[in-house]
XYZ file of C-alpha atoms in Angstrom:
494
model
C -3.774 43.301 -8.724
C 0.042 43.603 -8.213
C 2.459 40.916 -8.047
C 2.433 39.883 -4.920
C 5.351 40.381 -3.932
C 7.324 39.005 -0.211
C 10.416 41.516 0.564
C 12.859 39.835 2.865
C 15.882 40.773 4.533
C 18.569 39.287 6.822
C 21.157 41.491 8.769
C 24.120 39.131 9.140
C 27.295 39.064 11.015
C 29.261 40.406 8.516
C 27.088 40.921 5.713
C 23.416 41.950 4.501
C 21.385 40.656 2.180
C 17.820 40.677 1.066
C 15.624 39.652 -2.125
C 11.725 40.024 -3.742
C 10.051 36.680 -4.023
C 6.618 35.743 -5.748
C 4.412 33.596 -4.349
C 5.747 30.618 -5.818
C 8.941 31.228 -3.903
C 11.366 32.609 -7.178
C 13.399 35.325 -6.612
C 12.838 38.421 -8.484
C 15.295 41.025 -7.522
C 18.511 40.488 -4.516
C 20.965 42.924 -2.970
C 23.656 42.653 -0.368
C 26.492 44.180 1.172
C 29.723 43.532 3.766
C 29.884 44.758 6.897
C 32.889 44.117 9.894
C 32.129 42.845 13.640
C 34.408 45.830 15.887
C 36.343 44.261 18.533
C 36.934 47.312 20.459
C 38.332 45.445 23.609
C 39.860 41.072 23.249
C 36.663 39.772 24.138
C 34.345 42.428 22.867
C 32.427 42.230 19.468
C 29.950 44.860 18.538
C 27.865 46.233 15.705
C 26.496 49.878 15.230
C 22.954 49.558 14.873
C 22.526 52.733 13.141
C 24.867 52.722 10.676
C 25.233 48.768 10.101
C 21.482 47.369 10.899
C 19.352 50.494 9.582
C 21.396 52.366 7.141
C 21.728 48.457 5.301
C 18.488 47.700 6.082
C 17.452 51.314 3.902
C 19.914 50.953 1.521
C 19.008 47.064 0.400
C 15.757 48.400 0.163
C 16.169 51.145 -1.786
C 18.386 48.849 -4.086
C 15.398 46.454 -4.358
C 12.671 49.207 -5.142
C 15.306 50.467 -7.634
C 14.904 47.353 -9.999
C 12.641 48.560 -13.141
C 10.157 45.698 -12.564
C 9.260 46.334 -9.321
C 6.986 48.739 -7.807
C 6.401 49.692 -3.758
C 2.678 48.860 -4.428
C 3.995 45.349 -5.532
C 5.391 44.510 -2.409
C 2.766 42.949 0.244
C 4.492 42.222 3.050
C 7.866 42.121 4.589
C 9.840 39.605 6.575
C 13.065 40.358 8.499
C 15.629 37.764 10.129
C 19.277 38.762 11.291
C 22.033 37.823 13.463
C 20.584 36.592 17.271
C 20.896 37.590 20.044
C 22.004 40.674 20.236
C 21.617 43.356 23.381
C 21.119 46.859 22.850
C 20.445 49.280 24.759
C 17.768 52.241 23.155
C 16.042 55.363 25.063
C 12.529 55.915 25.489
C 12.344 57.294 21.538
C 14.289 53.762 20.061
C 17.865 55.680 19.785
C 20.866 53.523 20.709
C 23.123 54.239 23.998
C 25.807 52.027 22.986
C 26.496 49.756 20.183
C 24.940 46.681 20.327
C 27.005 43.405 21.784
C 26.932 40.231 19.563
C 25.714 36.851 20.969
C 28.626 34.398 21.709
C 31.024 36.016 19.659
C 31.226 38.634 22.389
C 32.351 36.954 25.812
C 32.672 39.831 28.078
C 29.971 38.988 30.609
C 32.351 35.868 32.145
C 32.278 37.055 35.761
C 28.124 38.140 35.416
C 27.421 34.362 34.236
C 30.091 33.033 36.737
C 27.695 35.229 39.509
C 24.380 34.314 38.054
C 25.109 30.824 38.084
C 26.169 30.958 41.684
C 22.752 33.120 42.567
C 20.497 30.563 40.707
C 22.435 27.380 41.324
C 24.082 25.591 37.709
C 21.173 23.979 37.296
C 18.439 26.505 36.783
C 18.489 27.538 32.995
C 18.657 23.776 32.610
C 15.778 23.386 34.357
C 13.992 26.795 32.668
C 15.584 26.012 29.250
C 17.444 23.000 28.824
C 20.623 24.870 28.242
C 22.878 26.173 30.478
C 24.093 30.057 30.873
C 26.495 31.078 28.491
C 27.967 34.233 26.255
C 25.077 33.699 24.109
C 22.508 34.380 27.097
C 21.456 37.921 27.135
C 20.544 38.455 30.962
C 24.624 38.295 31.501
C 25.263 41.034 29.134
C 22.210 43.216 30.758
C 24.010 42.457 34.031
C 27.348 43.722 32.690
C 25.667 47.172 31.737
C 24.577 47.477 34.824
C 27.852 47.006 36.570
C 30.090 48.072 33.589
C 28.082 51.403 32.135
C 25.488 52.432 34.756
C 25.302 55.899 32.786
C 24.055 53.729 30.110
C 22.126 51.396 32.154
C 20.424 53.658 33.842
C 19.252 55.535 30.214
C 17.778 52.272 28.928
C 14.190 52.067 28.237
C 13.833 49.384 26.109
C 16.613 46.224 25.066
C 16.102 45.203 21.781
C 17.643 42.326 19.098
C 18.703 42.801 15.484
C 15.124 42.775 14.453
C 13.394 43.429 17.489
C 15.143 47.492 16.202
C 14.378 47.201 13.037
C 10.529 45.974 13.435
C 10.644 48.972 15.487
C 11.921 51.761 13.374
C 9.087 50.551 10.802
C 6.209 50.376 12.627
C 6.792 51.538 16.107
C 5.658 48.237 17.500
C 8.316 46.747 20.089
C 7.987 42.429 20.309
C 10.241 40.027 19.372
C 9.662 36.101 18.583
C 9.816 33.122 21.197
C 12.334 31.695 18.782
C 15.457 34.063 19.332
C 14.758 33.839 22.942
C 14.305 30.374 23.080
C 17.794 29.869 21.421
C 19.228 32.812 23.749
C 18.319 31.474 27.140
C 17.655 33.725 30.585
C 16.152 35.878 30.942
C 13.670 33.973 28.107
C 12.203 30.748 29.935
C 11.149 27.780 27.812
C 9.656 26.226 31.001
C 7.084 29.871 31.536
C 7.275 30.617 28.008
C 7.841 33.760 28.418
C 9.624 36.398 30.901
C 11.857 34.903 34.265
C 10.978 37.458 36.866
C 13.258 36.096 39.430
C 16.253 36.406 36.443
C 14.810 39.974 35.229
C 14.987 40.674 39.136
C 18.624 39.407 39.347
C 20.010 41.211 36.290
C 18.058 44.628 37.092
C 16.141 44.526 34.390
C 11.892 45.438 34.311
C 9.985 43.035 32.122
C 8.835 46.178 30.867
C 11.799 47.050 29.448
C 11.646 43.750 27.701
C 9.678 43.297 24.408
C 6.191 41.527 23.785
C 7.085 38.005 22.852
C 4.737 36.662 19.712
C 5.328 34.435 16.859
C 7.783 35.049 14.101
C 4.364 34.475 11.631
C 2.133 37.036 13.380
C 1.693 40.695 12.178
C 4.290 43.029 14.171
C 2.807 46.019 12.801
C 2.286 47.898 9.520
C 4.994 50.460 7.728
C 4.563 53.796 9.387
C 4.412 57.077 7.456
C 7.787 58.272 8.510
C 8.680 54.812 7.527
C 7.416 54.510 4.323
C 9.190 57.829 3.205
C 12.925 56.843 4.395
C 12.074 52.538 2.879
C 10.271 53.779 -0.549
C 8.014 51.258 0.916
C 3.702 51.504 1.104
C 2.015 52.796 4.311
C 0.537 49.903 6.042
C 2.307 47.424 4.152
C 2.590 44.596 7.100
C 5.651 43.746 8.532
C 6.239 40.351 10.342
C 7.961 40.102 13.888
C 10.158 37.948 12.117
C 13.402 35.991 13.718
C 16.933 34.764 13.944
C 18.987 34.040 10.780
C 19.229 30.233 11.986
C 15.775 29.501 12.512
C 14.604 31.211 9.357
C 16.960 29.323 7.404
C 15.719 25.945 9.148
C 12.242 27.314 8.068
C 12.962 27.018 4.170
C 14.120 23.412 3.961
C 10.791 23.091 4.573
C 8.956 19.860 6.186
C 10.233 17.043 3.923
C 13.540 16.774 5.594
C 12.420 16.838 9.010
C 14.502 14.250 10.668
C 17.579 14.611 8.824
C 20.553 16.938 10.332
C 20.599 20.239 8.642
C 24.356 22.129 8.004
C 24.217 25.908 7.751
C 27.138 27.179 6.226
C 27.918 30.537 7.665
C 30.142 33.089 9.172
C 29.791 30.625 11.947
C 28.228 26.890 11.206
C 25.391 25.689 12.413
C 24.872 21.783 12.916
C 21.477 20.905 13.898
C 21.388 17.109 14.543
C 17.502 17.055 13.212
C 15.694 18.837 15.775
C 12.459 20.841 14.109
C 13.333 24.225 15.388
C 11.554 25.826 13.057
C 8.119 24.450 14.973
C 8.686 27.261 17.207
C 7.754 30.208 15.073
C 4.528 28.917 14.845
C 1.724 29.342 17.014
C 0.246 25.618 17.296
C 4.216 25.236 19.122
C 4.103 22.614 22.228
C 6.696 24.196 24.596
C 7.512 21.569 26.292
C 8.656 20.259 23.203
C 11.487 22.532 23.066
C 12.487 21.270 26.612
C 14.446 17.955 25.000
C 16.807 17.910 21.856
C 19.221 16.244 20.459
C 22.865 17.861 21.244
C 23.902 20.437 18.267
C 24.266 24.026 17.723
C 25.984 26.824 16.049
C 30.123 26.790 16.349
C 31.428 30.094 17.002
C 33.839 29.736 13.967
C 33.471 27.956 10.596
C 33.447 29.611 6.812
C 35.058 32.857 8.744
C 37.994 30.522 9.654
C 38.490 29.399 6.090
C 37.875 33.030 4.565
C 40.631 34.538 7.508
C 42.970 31.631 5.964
C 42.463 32.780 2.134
C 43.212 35.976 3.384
C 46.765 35.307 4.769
C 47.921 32.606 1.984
C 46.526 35.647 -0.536
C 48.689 38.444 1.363
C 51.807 36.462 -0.281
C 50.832 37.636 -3.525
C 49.060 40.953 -2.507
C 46.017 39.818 -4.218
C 42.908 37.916 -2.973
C 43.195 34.243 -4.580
C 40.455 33.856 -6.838
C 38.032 30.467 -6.823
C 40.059 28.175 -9.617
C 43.037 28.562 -7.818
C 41.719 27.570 -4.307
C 39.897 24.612 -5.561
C 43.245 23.678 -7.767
C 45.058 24.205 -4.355
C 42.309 21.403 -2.976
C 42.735 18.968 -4.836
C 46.567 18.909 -5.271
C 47.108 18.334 -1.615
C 46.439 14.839 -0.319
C 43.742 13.989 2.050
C 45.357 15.073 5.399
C 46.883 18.392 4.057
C 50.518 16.614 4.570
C 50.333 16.316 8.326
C 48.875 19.809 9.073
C 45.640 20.043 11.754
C 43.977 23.075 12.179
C 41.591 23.703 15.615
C 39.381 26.335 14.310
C 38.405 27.780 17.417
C 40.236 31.496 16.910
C 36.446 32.887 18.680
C 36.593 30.720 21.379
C 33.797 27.607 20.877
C 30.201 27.284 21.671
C 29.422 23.813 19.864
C 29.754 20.880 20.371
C 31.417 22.365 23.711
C 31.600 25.569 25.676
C 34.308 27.119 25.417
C 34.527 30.895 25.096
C 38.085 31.083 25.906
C 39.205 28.037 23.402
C 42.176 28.796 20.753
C 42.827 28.490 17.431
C 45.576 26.251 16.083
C 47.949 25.435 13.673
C 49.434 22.004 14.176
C 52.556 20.454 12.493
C 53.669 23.006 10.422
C 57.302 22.393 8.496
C 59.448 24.445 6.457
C 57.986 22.782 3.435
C 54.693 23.107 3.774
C 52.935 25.676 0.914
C 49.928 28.059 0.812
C 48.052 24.810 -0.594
C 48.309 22.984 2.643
C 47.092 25.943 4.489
C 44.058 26.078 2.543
C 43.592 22.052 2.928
C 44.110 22.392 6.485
C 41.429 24.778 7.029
C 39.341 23.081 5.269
C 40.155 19.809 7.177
C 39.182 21.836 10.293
C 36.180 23.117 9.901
C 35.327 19.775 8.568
C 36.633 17.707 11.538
C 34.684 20.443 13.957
C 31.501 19.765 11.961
C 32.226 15.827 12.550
C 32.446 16.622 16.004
C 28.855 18.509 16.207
C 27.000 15.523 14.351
C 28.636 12.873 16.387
C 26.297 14.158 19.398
C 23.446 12.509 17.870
C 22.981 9.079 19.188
C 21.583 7.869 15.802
C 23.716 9.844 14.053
C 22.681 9.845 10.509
C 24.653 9.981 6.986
C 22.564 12.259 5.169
C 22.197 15.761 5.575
C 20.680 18.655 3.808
C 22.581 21.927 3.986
C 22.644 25.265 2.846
C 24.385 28.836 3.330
C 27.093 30.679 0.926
C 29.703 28.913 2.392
C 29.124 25.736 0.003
C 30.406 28.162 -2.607
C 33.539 27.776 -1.163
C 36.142 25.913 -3.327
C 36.187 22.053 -2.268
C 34.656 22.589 0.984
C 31.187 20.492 0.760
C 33.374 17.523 -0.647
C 35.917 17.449 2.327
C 33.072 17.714 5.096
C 31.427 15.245 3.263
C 34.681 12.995 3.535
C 35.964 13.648 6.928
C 32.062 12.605 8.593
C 31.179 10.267 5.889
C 27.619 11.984 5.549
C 25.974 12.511 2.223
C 24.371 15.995 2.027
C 22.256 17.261 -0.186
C 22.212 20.871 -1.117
C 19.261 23.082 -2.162
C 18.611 25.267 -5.492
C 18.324 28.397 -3.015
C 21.057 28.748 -0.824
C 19.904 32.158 0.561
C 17.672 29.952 3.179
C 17.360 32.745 5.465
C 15.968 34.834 2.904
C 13.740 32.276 2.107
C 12.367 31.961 5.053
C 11.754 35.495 5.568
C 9.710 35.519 2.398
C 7.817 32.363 3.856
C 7.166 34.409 7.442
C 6.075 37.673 5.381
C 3.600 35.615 3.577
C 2.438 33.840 7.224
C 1.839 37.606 8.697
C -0.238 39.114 5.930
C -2.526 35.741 5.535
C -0.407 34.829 2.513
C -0.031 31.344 3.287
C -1.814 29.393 6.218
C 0.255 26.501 7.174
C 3.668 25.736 7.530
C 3.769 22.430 4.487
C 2.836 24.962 1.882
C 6.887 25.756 1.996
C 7.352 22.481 0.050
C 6.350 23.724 -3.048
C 9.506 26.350 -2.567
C 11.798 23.163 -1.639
C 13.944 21.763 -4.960
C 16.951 19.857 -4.395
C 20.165 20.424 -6.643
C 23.029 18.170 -5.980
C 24.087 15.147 -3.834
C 27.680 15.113 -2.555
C 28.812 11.723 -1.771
C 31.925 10.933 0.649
C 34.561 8.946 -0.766
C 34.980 6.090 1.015
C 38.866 5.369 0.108
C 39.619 8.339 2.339
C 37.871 6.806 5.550
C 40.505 5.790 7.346
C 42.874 8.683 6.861
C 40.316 10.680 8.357
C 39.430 8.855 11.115
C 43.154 9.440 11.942
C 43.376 12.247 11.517
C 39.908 13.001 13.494
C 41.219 11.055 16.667
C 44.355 13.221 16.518
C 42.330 16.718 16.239
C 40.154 15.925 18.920
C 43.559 15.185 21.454
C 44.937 18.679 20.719
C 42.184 19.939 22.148
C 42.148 17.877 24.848
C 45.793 18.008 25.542
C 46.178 21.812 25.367
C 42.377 23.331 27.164
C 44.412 23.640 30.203
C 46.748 25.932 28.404
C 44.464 27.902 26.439
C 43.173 29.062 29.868
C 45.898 30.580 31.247
């Protein structure tokens, strides 16, 4: 026998990234690459699917099988996760019409949701999903097509997701998982658990155009032959439906911190205030479960914000600054980054409020101010906007566990830590999403059997600990980011 090896990839916002894992959960081999979100119109953010979602997918691959101590036969299954939702548009043979528009980040379906809303009545996704309509929601971007691009609408045989299109281009099956849907709203109902007719019918949309809705565990399909000669991978090697980036990454802290809020540091952070998400890419899932959580959700902005601001304080020197300098720039500005607030909403805002048309900010700015503030500043953001998100919970708790790349970031764990006053614990694998894919692999080709036996994958690293002394320059400083926002929403909409 082989090695048993789980391949798992995630297609990310603006990067790519997938690993080989043994059944134990190590990693044996990774791979990634950067990609860019194109804005072609204020308000529009798209992604190719041919040359960003399958040429990465192919090439990470191909890295992968490319390592000397791996072979194709090794590999026994594959699990795929990626950014969610995403609409696009294919023909009756799986080839894009248009690129494919990004979840919340891409807000041009105002007036469809405005429309929708007043068809249905404001409270009707509530009452189908416990959220309301919103840029995340794909029905309002199907509507748009339909209105916007009828050449294209009219072409579309199928809409698919991230990995809805790649599940397809390896095994010709078309489903996606309950779990993107569930997090993307109409036409998806929590309440049916499954397709809204009455929203398909609104939006112009067939369910058949729609894909079959199964668990991210179950078998999607098996590696076709065309397949297997563009991947390098084994005919029939199985291939999970797999899911969304989030809820694969709440997969892998597994069940023992159930309960506790989980922080996902990515392109854009996610703050879930202990709900078990994950449940839902399991078939033993109550729906009705999903109907009530506690408040939290994935902000439109976070590490990106940070990253944007190392990239202007670096354009002073013409060079990127490296990760000893940043954290040196950290620590030699006081708690409060000298009087400077930064919003971070420069992509509008989806959590703990909805906000598509929100604005970024730079507050109190002075001639003396240096690069080092900047950096503080930003970090002082995102921190206060992750405060924000937790303070939703009720019982809010002071321990976390987190995860993401963005805890590589220079100082950045340590100032979230002090500006909520939550411990959080991170994990040995950051790469949860990954993880999780490798879990959802092993699910689909019998593998594993039950969702616990990710424990034994599970190992804490460190615990980062707020620092009390700071508390009350933070709380200050907390009251006074919330009232920008509050004092300038009505200008940010004009």
């Amino acid at each position: 026998m082989g090695k048993e090896l789980l391949l798992a990839i995630d297609i990310g916002t603006t990067n790519s990234k997938g690993a080989l894992f043994n059944r134990k959960g190590e990693e044996v081999a990774s791979a990634s690459m950067r990609h860019q979100v194109s804005h072609p119109q204020p308000g529009w953010a798209e992604h190719d699917a041919e040359q960003i979602w399958w040429k990465e997918f192919l090439e990470i691959c191909r890295t992968l099988l490319g390592n000397a101590q791996v072979s194709a036969g090794d590999i026994i299954s594959v699990g795929i996760s990626s950014l969610t939702p995403a609409v696009l548009p294919v023909d009756r043979q799986g080839k894009p019409l248009r690129p494919a528009m990004l979840y919340s980040l891409d807000v041009r379906a105002e007036q469809e949701i405005a429309d929708l809303n007043k068809i249905l009545g404001k409270d009707y996704s509530l009452k189908a999903n416990g959220r309301p309509i919103s840029p995340k929601s794909t029905g309002p971007k199907m509507l748009w097509l339909k209105r916007h691009e009828p050449e294209v609408f009219d072409k579309t045989s199928y809409y698919m997701g991230a990995v809805t299109f790649l599940v397809y281009r390896l095994t010709g099956s078309f489903v996606a998982d309950y779990g993107c849907y569930k997090l993307a709203g109409l036409p998806f109902s929590i309440k049916e658990f499954g397709w809204d007719e009455r929203v398909c019918r609104e939006c112009g949309v067939r369910k058949e155009q729609l894909p079959e809705l199964k668990f991210a565990t179950e078998l999607g399909g098996t590696i076709t032959e065309e397949a297997a000669k563009l991947t390098g991978l084994v005919q029939g090697t199985p291939v999970a439906v797999g899911t969304g980036d989030f809820l694969a990454e709440t997969l892998s802290y597994g069940t023992n911190f159930t309960g506790l809020p989980q922080i996902s540091y990515g392109t854009c952070v996610g703050v879930d205030n202990g709900n078990d998400h994950a449940a839902v890419l399991f078939p033993d899932i109550d729906p009705a479960s999903c109907m009530s959580s506690i408040p939290g959700g994935s902000m439109s902005n976070g590490c990106s914000v940070i990253d944007w601001m190392i990239s202007l304080i670096s354009g002073v020197n013409q060079q990127r600054i490296g990760s000893d300098e940043l954290k040196k720039f950290a620590e030699s500005v006081p708690a409060g980054a000298n009087g400077i607030v930064v919003l971070p909403y420069f992509n509008g805002e989806k959590a703990p409020f909805e906000d598509p048309f929100a604005k970024g900010m730079i507050f109190g700015l002075q001639m003396g101010h240096t690069p080092a503030d900047l950096y503080k500043a930003a970090l002082e953001g995102t921190a206060c906007a992750i405060r924000h998100v937790l303070s939703r919970n009720p019982k809010q708790k002071n321990n976390a566990v987190v995860m993401g790349g963005g805890i590589n970031i220079p100082m950045l764990l340590q100032t979230v830590s002090d500006v909520t006053g939550c411990r959080q614990t991170t994990l040995e694998s950051y790469n949860g999403s990954l993880v999780g894919d490798a879990f959802i692999a092993g699910m689909a080709c019998g593998l594993f059997t039950k969702r616990s036996e990710t424990n034994a994958w599970v190992k804490a690293a460190d615990t980062i600990i707020p620092r009390e002394e700071l508390k009350s320059i933070y709380d200050r400083k907390y009251q006074i980011y919330l009232e920008l926002y509050e004092r300038t929403a009505e200008l940010m909409h004009r």
